[in-house]
Tab-separated table of C-alpha atoms in Angstrom:
chain	number	residue	atom	x	y	z
A	731	MET	CA	-5.210	15.398	-7.277
A	732	SER	CA	-4.924	12.092	-5.344
A	733	THR	CA	-2.450	12.012	-2.517
A	734	ALA	CA	-0.331	8.944	-1.596
A	735	LEU	CA	1.942	8.225	1.397
A	736	ILE	CA	4.703	5.651	0.850
A	737	THR	CA	6.656	4.125	3.739
A	738	GLY	CA	9.970	2.645	2.688
A	739	VAL	CA	10.106	5.173	-0.147
A	740	THR	CA	13.967	5.115	-0.289
A	741	GLY	CA	14.000	1.367	-1.205
A	742	GLN	CA	13.788	-0.378	-4.625
A	743	ASP	CA	9.959	-0.679	-4.645
A	744	GLY	CA	9.355	2.631	-2.914
A	745	SER	CA	11.356	4.612	-5.587
A	746	TYR	CA	9.679	2.871	-8.529
A	747	LEU	CA	6.259	3.294	-6.927
A	748	ALA	CA	6.866	7.021	-6.441
A	749	GLU	CA	7.757	7.462	-10.060
A	750	LEU	CA	4.677	5.430	-11.105
A	751	LEU	CA	2.342	7.614	-8.912
A	752	LEU	CA	3.916	10.821	-10.035
A	753	GLY	CA	3.429	9.809	-13.574
A	754	LYS	CA	-0.274	9.271	-12.854
A	755	GLY	CA	-0.616	12.841	-11.415
A	756	TYR	CA	-0.478	12.022	-7.700
A	757	GLU	CA	0.952	14.100	-4.979
A	758	VAL	CA	3.451	11.681	-3.359
A	759	HIS	CA	4.656	11.845	0.237
A	760	GLY	CA	7.535	9.529	1.349
A	761	LEU	CA	8.479	8.547	4.927
A	762	ILE	CA	12.309	8.326	5.374
A	763	ARG	CA	14.415	7.574	8.444
A	764	ARG	CA	17.052	10.017	9.495
A	765	ALA	CA	20.571	8.565	8.943
A	766	SER	CA	24.063	9.844	9.323
A	767	SER	CA	24.748	9.215	5.623
A	768	PHE	CA	22.613	9.817	2.520
A	769	ASN	CA	20.324	6.876	1.672
A	770	THR	CA	18.156	8.508	-0.914
A	771	SER	CA	20.040	7.801	-4.219
A	772	ARG	CA	17.219	5.743	-5.629
A	773	LEU	CA	15.113	8.958	-5.662
A	774	ASP	CA	17.684	10.960	-7.667
A	775	ALA	CA	15.855	10.420	-10.936
A	776	ILE	CA	12.790	12.133	-9.537
A	777	TYR	CA	14.707	15.276	-8.723
A	778	ARG	CA	16.768	15.211	-12.014
A	779	ASP	CA	13.492	15.552	-13.941
A	780	PRO	CA	11.566	18.631	-12.795
A	781	HIS	CA	8.646	17.659	-14.978
A	782	GLU	CA	8.398	14.308	-13.062
A	783	SER	CA	8.285	15.766	-9.554
A	784	GLY	CA	7.523	19.514	-9.766
A	785	VAL	CA	6.255	20.276	-6.305
A	786	ARG	CA	4.358	17.026	-5.984
A	787	PHE	CA	7.019	14.935	-4.200
A	788	PHE	CA	7.684	15.472	-0.537
A	789	THR	CA	9.561	13.551	2.146
A	790	HIS	CA	8.965	13.436	5.879
A	791	TYR	CA	11.298	12.144	8.631
A	792	GLY	CA	9.742	9.467	10.671
A	793	ASP	CA	10.098	5.892	11.971
A	794	LEU	CA	7.953	2.810	12.092
A	795	SER	CA	8.741	2.574	15.789
A	796	ASP	CA	7.214	5.980	16.506
A	797	SER	CA	3.430	5.769	16.653
A	798	GLY	CA	2.922	9.418	17.439
A	799	SER	CA	4.684	10.714	14.385
A	800	LEU	CA	2.726	8.161	12.161
A	801	ILE	CA	-0.591	9.333	13.590
A	802	ASN	CA	0.188	13.046	13.185
A	803	LEU	CA	1.567	12.553	9.656
A	804	ILE	CA	-1.497	10.628	8.448
A	805	ARG	CA	-3.864	13.037	10.146
A	806	ASP	CA	-2.135	16.032	8.612
A	807	LEU	CA	-1.765	14.597	4.997
A	808	GLU	CA	-5.113	12.833	4.843
A	809	PRO	CA	-3.733	10.569	2.068
A	810	ASP	CA	-6.078	8.852	-0.368
A	811	GLU	CA	-3.818	5.844	-0.449
A	812	ILE	CA	-1.072	4.464	1.840
A	813	TYR	CA	1.562	2.110	0.581
A	814	HIS	CA	3.274	0.333	3.482
A	815	LEU	CA	6.620	-0.952	2.072
A	816	GLY	CA	8.831	-0.108	5.008
A	817	ALA	CA	10.432	-3.077	6.816
A	818	GLN	CA	13.729	-4.834	7.728
A	819	SER	CA	13.476	-6.848	4.564
A	820	HIS	CA	16.677	-8.966	4.440
A	821	VAL	CA	15.940	-12.591	5.276
A	822	LYS	CA	19.468	-13.612	6.360
A	823	VAL	CA	19.848	-10.531	8.525
A	824	SER	CA	16.582	-11.188	10.346
A	825	PHE	CA	18.221	-14.275	12.011
A	826	GLU	CA	20.848	-12.004	13.549
A	827	ILE	CA	18.481	-9.167	14.609
A	828	PRO	CA	15.182	-11.013	15.102
A	829	GLU	CA	13.791	-8.639	17.745
A	830	TYR	CA	14.373	-5.552	15.588
A	831	THR	CA	12.895	-7.287	12.529
A	832	ALA	CA	9.786	-8.215	14.457
A	833	ASP	CA	9.340	-4.729	15.728
A	834	THR	CA	9.919	-2.916	12.411
A	835	THR	CA	8.304	-5.397	10.088
A	836	GLY	CA	5.519	-6.749	12.289
A	837	MET	CA	4.656	-4.086	14.868
A	838	GLY	CA	5.477	-1.396	12.385
A	839	THR	CA	2.450	-2.526	10.302
A	840	ILE	CA	0.222	-2.490	13.443
A	841	ARG	CA	1.324	1.055	14.119
A	842	VAL	CA	0.514	2.295	10.658
A	843	LEU	CA	-2.899	0.472	10.697
A	844	GLU	CA	-3.567	1.924	14.215
A	845	ALA	CA	-2.605	5.333	13.034
A	846	ILE	CA	-5.183	5.106	10.250
A	847	ARG	CA	-7.853	4.038	12.754
A	848	ALA	CA	-7.034	6.641	15.304
A	849	SER	CA	-6.833	9.491	12.890
A	850	GLY	CA	-10.072	8.676	11.357
A	851	VAL	CA	-8.646	9.296	7.818
A	852	GLN	CA	-10.520	7.590	5.077
A	853	THR	CA	-7.814	5.944	2.987
A	854	ARG	CA	-6.871	2.831	1.155
A	855	PHE	CA	-4.044	0.758	2.614
A	856	TYR	CA	-1.608	-1.546	0.844
A	857	GLN	CA	0.462	-4.118	2.836
A	858	ALA	CA	3.704	-5.370	1.298
A	859	SER	CA	3.402	-8.974	2.174
A	860	SER	CA	5.947	-11.557	1.093
A	861	SER	CA	6.353	-14.995	-0.483
A	862	GLU	CA	8.658	-15.787	2.521
A	863	MET	CA	5.438	-16.279	4.508
A	864	PHE	CA	4.951	-19.560	2.615
A	865	GLY	CA	8.375	-20.901	3.597
A	866	GLN	CA	8.141	-24.637	3.651
A	867	THR	CA	4.817	-25.188	1.842
A	868	GLU	CA	4.827	-26.942	-1.536
A	869	PRO	CA	4.555	-24.876	-4.726
A	870	PRO	CA	2.711	-23.455	-6.535
A	871	GLN	CA	1.667	-21.078	-3.753
A	872	ASN	CA	-1.583	-19.053	-4.017
A	873	GLU	CA	-3.757	-16.986	-1.845
A	874	GLN	CA	-5.223	-20.197	-0.199
A	875	THR	CA	-1.858	-21.822	0.500
A	876	PRO	CA	-1.135	-22.414	4.246
A	877	LEU	CA	1.616	-20.195	5.639
A	878	HIS	CA	4.819	-21.736	7.091
A	879	PRO	CA	7.520	-19.117	7.538
A	880	ARG	CA	11.105	-20.148	7.999
A	881	SER	CA	12.750	-16.953	9.239
A	882	PRO	CA	12.097	-14.185	11.659
A	883	TYR	CA	11.363	-11.981	8.647
A	884	GLY	CA	8.795	-14.418	7.319
A	885	VAL	CA	7.235	-14.788	10.739
A	886	SER	CA	7.023	-10.938	11.024
A	887	LYS	CA	5.354	-10.713	7.592
A	888	VAL	CA	2.745	-13.282	8.616
A	889	PHE	CA	1.927	-11.088	11.654
A	890	ALA	CA	1.597	-8.119	9.486
A	891	TYR	CA	-0.501	-9.990	6.869
A	892	TRP	CA	-3.006	-11.094	9.503
A	893	ALA	CA	-2.928	-7.693	11.140
A	894	THR	CA	-4.072	-6.200	7.789
A	895	VAL	CA	-6.860	-8.764	7.372
A	896	ASN	CA	-7.970	-8.214	10.964
A	897	TYR	CA	-8.200	-4.337	10.591
A	898	ARG	CA	-10.003	-4.829	7.295
A	899	GLU	CA	-12.625	-6.972	9.084
A	900	ALA	CA	-12.753	-5.198	12.416
A	901	TYR	CA	-12.784	-1.640	11.181
A	902	ASP	CA	-13.976	-1.905	7.622
A	903	LEU	CA	-10.690	-0.517	6.268
A	904	HIS	CA	-9.912	-0.736	2.520
A	905	ALA	CA	-6.751	-2.768	3.330
A	906	SER	CA	-5.192	-5.179	0.883
A	907	ASN	CA	-2.245	-7.473	1.042
A	908	GLY	CA	0.081	-7.916	-1.981
A	909	ILE	CA	1.915	-11.142	-1.565
A	910	LEU	CA	4.797	-10.406	-3.792
A	911	PHE	CA	7.395	-13.034	-4.757
A	912	ASN	CA	10.962	-11.997	-5.415
A	913	HIS	CA	11.277	-9.032	-7.675
A	914	GLU	CA	14.505	-7.559	-8.732
A	915	SER	CA	16.003	-4.633	-10.682
A	916	ALA	CA	19.161	-2.517	-11.025
A	917	ARG	CA	17.987	-0.765	-7.867
A	918	ARG	CA	18.073	-3.973	-5.719
A	919	GLY	CA	20.165	-3.660	-2.583
A	920	GLU	CA	23.698	-4.980	-2.980
A	921	THR	CA	23.382	-7.514	-0.271
A	922	PHE	CA	20.520	-9.396	-1.938
A	923	VAL	CA	21.702	-12.387	-3.938
A	924	THR	CA	20.599	-11.257	-7.410
A	925	ARG	CA	22.273	-7.906	-7.102
A	926	LYS	CA	25.310	-9.469	-5.458
A	927	ILE	CA	25.690	-11.726	-8.470
A	928	ALA	CA	25.232	-8.929	-11.007
A	929	ARG	CA	27.655	-6.695	-9.231
A	930	ALA	CA	30.251	-9.502	-8.942
A	931	VAL	CA	30.010	-10.172	-12.642
A	932	ALA	CA	30.759	-6.523	-13.415
A	933	ARG	CA	33.740	-6.446	-11.090
A	934	ILE	CA	35.113	-9.817	-12.288
A	935	LYS	CA	34.835	-8.713	-15.921
A	936	ALA	CA	36.681	-5.581	-14.964
A	937	GLY	CA	39.486	-7.568	-13.204
A	938	LEU	CA	38.626	-6.131	-9.753
A	939	GLN	CA	37.353	-9.363	-8.198
A	940	ASP	CA	38.464	-13.011	-8.422
A	941	LYS	CA	35.641	-15.095	-6.889
A	942	LEU	CA	31.984	-14.853	-5.952
A	943	TYR	CA	30.890	-16.683	-2.795
A	944	LEU	CA	27.288	-17.800	-2.497
A	945	GLY	CA	25.240	-20.021	-0.188
A	946	ASN	CA	22.525	-22.432	-1.264
A	947	LEU	CA	22.788	-22.704	-5.062
A	948	ASP	CA	19.837	-25.105	-5.288
A	949	ALA	CA	17.248	-22.688	-3.752
A	950	LYS	CA	14.509	-22.011	-6.217
A	951	ARG	CA	12.801	-18.650	-6.432
A	952	ASP	CA	10.161	-16.954	-8.520
A	953	TRP	CA	11.925	-13.795	-9.882
A	954	GLY	CA	10.120	-10.938	-11.635
A	955	TYR	CA	10.894	-7.266	-12.568
A	956	ALA	CA	10.237	-4.746	-9.776
A	957	PRO	CA	8.763	-1.906	-11.876
A	958	GLU	CA	6.031	-4.224	-13.035
A	959	TYR	CA	5.284	-5.412	-9.465
A	960	VAL	CA	4.620	-1.805	-8.236
A	961	GLU	CA	1.966	-1.564	-10.964
A	962	ALA	CA	0.149	-4.470	-9.206
A	963	MET	CA	0.270	-2.561	-5.856
A	964	TRP	CA	-1.430	0.364	-7.491
A	965	LEU	CA	-3.998	-1.743	-9.162
A	966	MET	CA	-5.010	-3.308	-5.851
A	967	LEU	CA	-5.958	-0.006	-4.345
A	968	GLN	CA	-8.063	0.919	-7.423
A	969	GLN	CA	-10.481	-1.912	-6.771
A	970	ASP	CA	-13.873	-1.313	-5.163
A	971	ASN	CA	-13.315	-3.925	-2.536
A	972	PRO	CA	-10.019	-4.827	-0.725
A	973	ASP	CA	-8.548	-8.268	-1.137
A	974	ASP	CA	-5.269	-10.232	-0.934
A	975	TYR	CA	-3.294	-11.114	-4.151
A	976	VAL	CA	-0.265	-13.165	-5.093
A	977	VAL	CA	2.003	-11.363	-7.567
A	978	ALA	CA	4.518	-13.627	-9.265
A	979	THR	CA	5.697	-14.998	-12.690
A	980	GLY	CA	4.523	-18.565	-12.101
A	981	GLU	CA	8.083	-19.816	-12.890
A	982	SER	CA	10.919	-20.820	-10.552
A	983	HIS	CA	14.609	-20.936	-11.174
A	984	THR	CA	17.590	-21.884	-8.984
A	985	VAL	CA	20.223	-19.387	-7.660
A	986	ARG	CA	22.595	-21.538	-9.854
A	987	GLU	CA	20.619	-20.753	-13.024
A	988	PHE	CA	20.603	-17.012	-12.166
A	989	ALA	CA	24.394	-17.090	-11.714
A	990	GLU	CA	24.852	-19.067	-14.979
A	991	LEU	CA	22.756	-16.532	-16.970
A	992	ALA	CA	24.476	-13.572	-15.375
A	993	PHE	CA	28.039	-14.715	-16.188
A	994	GLU	CA	27.010	-15.986	-19.642
A	995	HIS	CA	25.583	-12.549	-20.474
A	996	ALA	CA	29.045	-11.101	-19.770
A	997	GLY	CA	30.908	-13.737	-21.760
A	998	LEU	CA	32.181	-15.552	-18.689
A	999	ASP	CA	32.021	-19.083	-17.410
A	1000	TRP	CA	30.351	-18.998	-14.108
A	1001	ALA	CA	31.983	-22.259	-12.877
A	1002	GLU	CA	35.422	-20.561	-12.899
A	1003	TYR	CA	34.341	-17.902	-10.437
A	1004	VAL	CA	31.456	-19.097	-8.155
A	1005	GLU	CA	32.217	-20.977	-4.926
A	1006	VAL	CA	29.915	-22.060	-2.164
A	1007	ASP	CA	30.411	-20.599	1.323
A	1008	PRO	CA	28.424	-22.431	4.044
A	1009	GLY	CA	28.506	-19.246	6.040
A	1010	TYR	CA	25.770	-17.918	3.737
A	1011	TYR	CA	23.367	-20.827	4.607
A	1012	ARG	CA	20.451	-19.759	6.764
A	1013	PRO	CA	19.532	-21.725	10.008
A	1014	SER	CA	16.366	-22.823	8.273
A	1015	GLU	CA	16.165	-22.860	4.530
A	1016	VAL	CA	13.250	-22.078	2.143
A	1017	ASP	CA	13.827	-24.524	-0.721
A	1018	HIS	CA	11.218	-23.728	-3.373
A	1019	LEU	CA	8.959	-20.646	-3.889
A	1020	ARG	CA	6.771	-20.448	-7.091
A	1021	GLY	CA	3.641	-18.230	-7.105
A	1022	ASP	CA	0.349	-18.716	-8.874
A	1023	PRO	CA	-0.617	-15.202	-10.059
A	1024	SER	CA	-3.834	-16.351	-11.742
A	1025	LYS	CA	-6.023	-14.285	-9.343
A	1026	ALA	CA	-4.072	-11.100	-10.013
A	1027	ALA	CA	-4.436	-11.795	-13.738
A	1028	ARG	CA	-8.149	-12.369	-13.479
A	1029	ALA	CA	-9.143	-9.616	-11.017
A	1030	LEU	CA	-6.507	-6.977	-11.736
A	1031	GLY	CA	-5.568	-7.654	-15.330
A	1032	TRP	CA	-1.971	-7.840	-14.275
A	1033	LYS	CA	0.659	-10.135	-15.768
A	1034	PRO	CA	4.452	-10.124	-15.756
A	1035	ARG	CA	6.183	-9.036	-18.999
A	1036	THR	CA	9.937	-9.549	-18.334
A	1037	SER	CA	11.508	-13.030	-18.649
A	1038	LEU	CA	14.288	-14.141	-16.377
A	1039	PRO	CA	17.039	-13.882	-18.999
A	1040	GLU	CA	15.926	-10.352	-19.771
A	1041	LEU	CA	15.917	-9.442	-16.209
A	1042	VAL	CA	19.374	-10.842	-15.599
A	1043	ALA	CA	20.700	-8.970	-18.723
A	1044	LEU	CA	19.179	-5.778	-17.472
A	1045	MET	CA	20.786	-6.043	-14.070
A	1046	VAL	CA	24.175	-7.126	-15.353
A	1047	ASP	CA	24.330	-4.365	-17.993
A	1048	ALA	CA	23.314	-1.729	-15.344
A	1049	ASP	CA	26.110	-2.839	-12.932
A	1050	ILE	CA	28.678	-2.926	-15.688
A	1051	GLN	CA	27.671	0.664	-16.605
A	1052	LEU	CA	27.695	1.727	-13.037
A	1053	LEU	CA	31.159	0.440	-12.396
A	1054	ASP	CA	32.379	1.954	-15.669
A	1055	ASP	CA	31.078	5.283	-14.598
A	1056	GLU	CA	32.717	5.052	-11.190
A	1057	LEU	CA	36.057	4.076	-12.572
A	1058	SER	CA	35.876	6.926	-15.160
A	1059	GLY	CA	34.747	9.482	-12.609
A	1060	ARG	CA	31.515	10.080	-14.415
A	1061	ARG	CA	29.476	9.030	-11.559
A	1062	VAL	CA	28.741	11.937	-9.242
A	1063	SER	CA	26.416	11.648	-6.250
A	1064	GLN	CA	23.088	13.409	-6.678
A	1065	ASP	CA	22.520	13.639	-2.933
A	1066	SER	CA	22.237	17.151	-1.600
A	1067	ASP	CA	21.215	19.119	1.467
A	1068	ARG	CA	17.642	18.910	0.476
A	1069	TRP	CA	17.343	16.049	2.963
């Protein structure tokens, strides 16, 4: 049985990746931060299905700022694969807490890499790199495109990207970068623009909200479906040699288009409800991201399968159902004292 360790396991990608690996017969360990409130709801599905987890899913308290705990955990577990997804991942927030973002997203990666080196464990390492590293460069962006980040988050991800390359070259680690473009799902955090839109559509349709305020409607992004993107992560660590891969759909759409599709799916006219609030603009904007996933298709056999209209419909339907369950009292928290 292969063993995997996932940092950021409570996030969107971490929860989908845990389910994928459990389905493949792995023993999965997740690193979680201690918090004063429950933050593990995305993992509920694993515990609701005993056949899915059995005794093969475990969580460990730790933090990317604590080198000692990382070294001890990796030494004790001796994981075959480490998926490093943990980060302060909100771009807008990174302008408000740049030092914390740099420490968690950038130095956190160094700490995990150094823990691997110091423990002497033979493992394969995946680094969750980001399309935000490209920033101002012209699309399409691929593995050879120069990096020009436009936020503290993007800068921190560039640091983590090159740290991964450096440890691969300096210490012969099987360390790969997955440069993932935007990927969404019903598990996306509510402060991210796609989920903010889907949630607002559900609330407006139910008569609980009048307006949706957004920032730059002209920003173009390459949006895919998160469960498909974690498959690419796994495929990278199954290769004989480590490498870096862009994971994207190859298409780009504006925030305006996403909003139009979301409201249209619910039978609403987006123009009646959406207003621009300059407060949501970033100090430096990223205008256009569109990835070239041809290397991932060629080397990994990976291709996206979900179109943008399908993705939008999936997210809107999920938030409408979630709101309906909350209003009817059918939604009951699955959190428990297991944590």
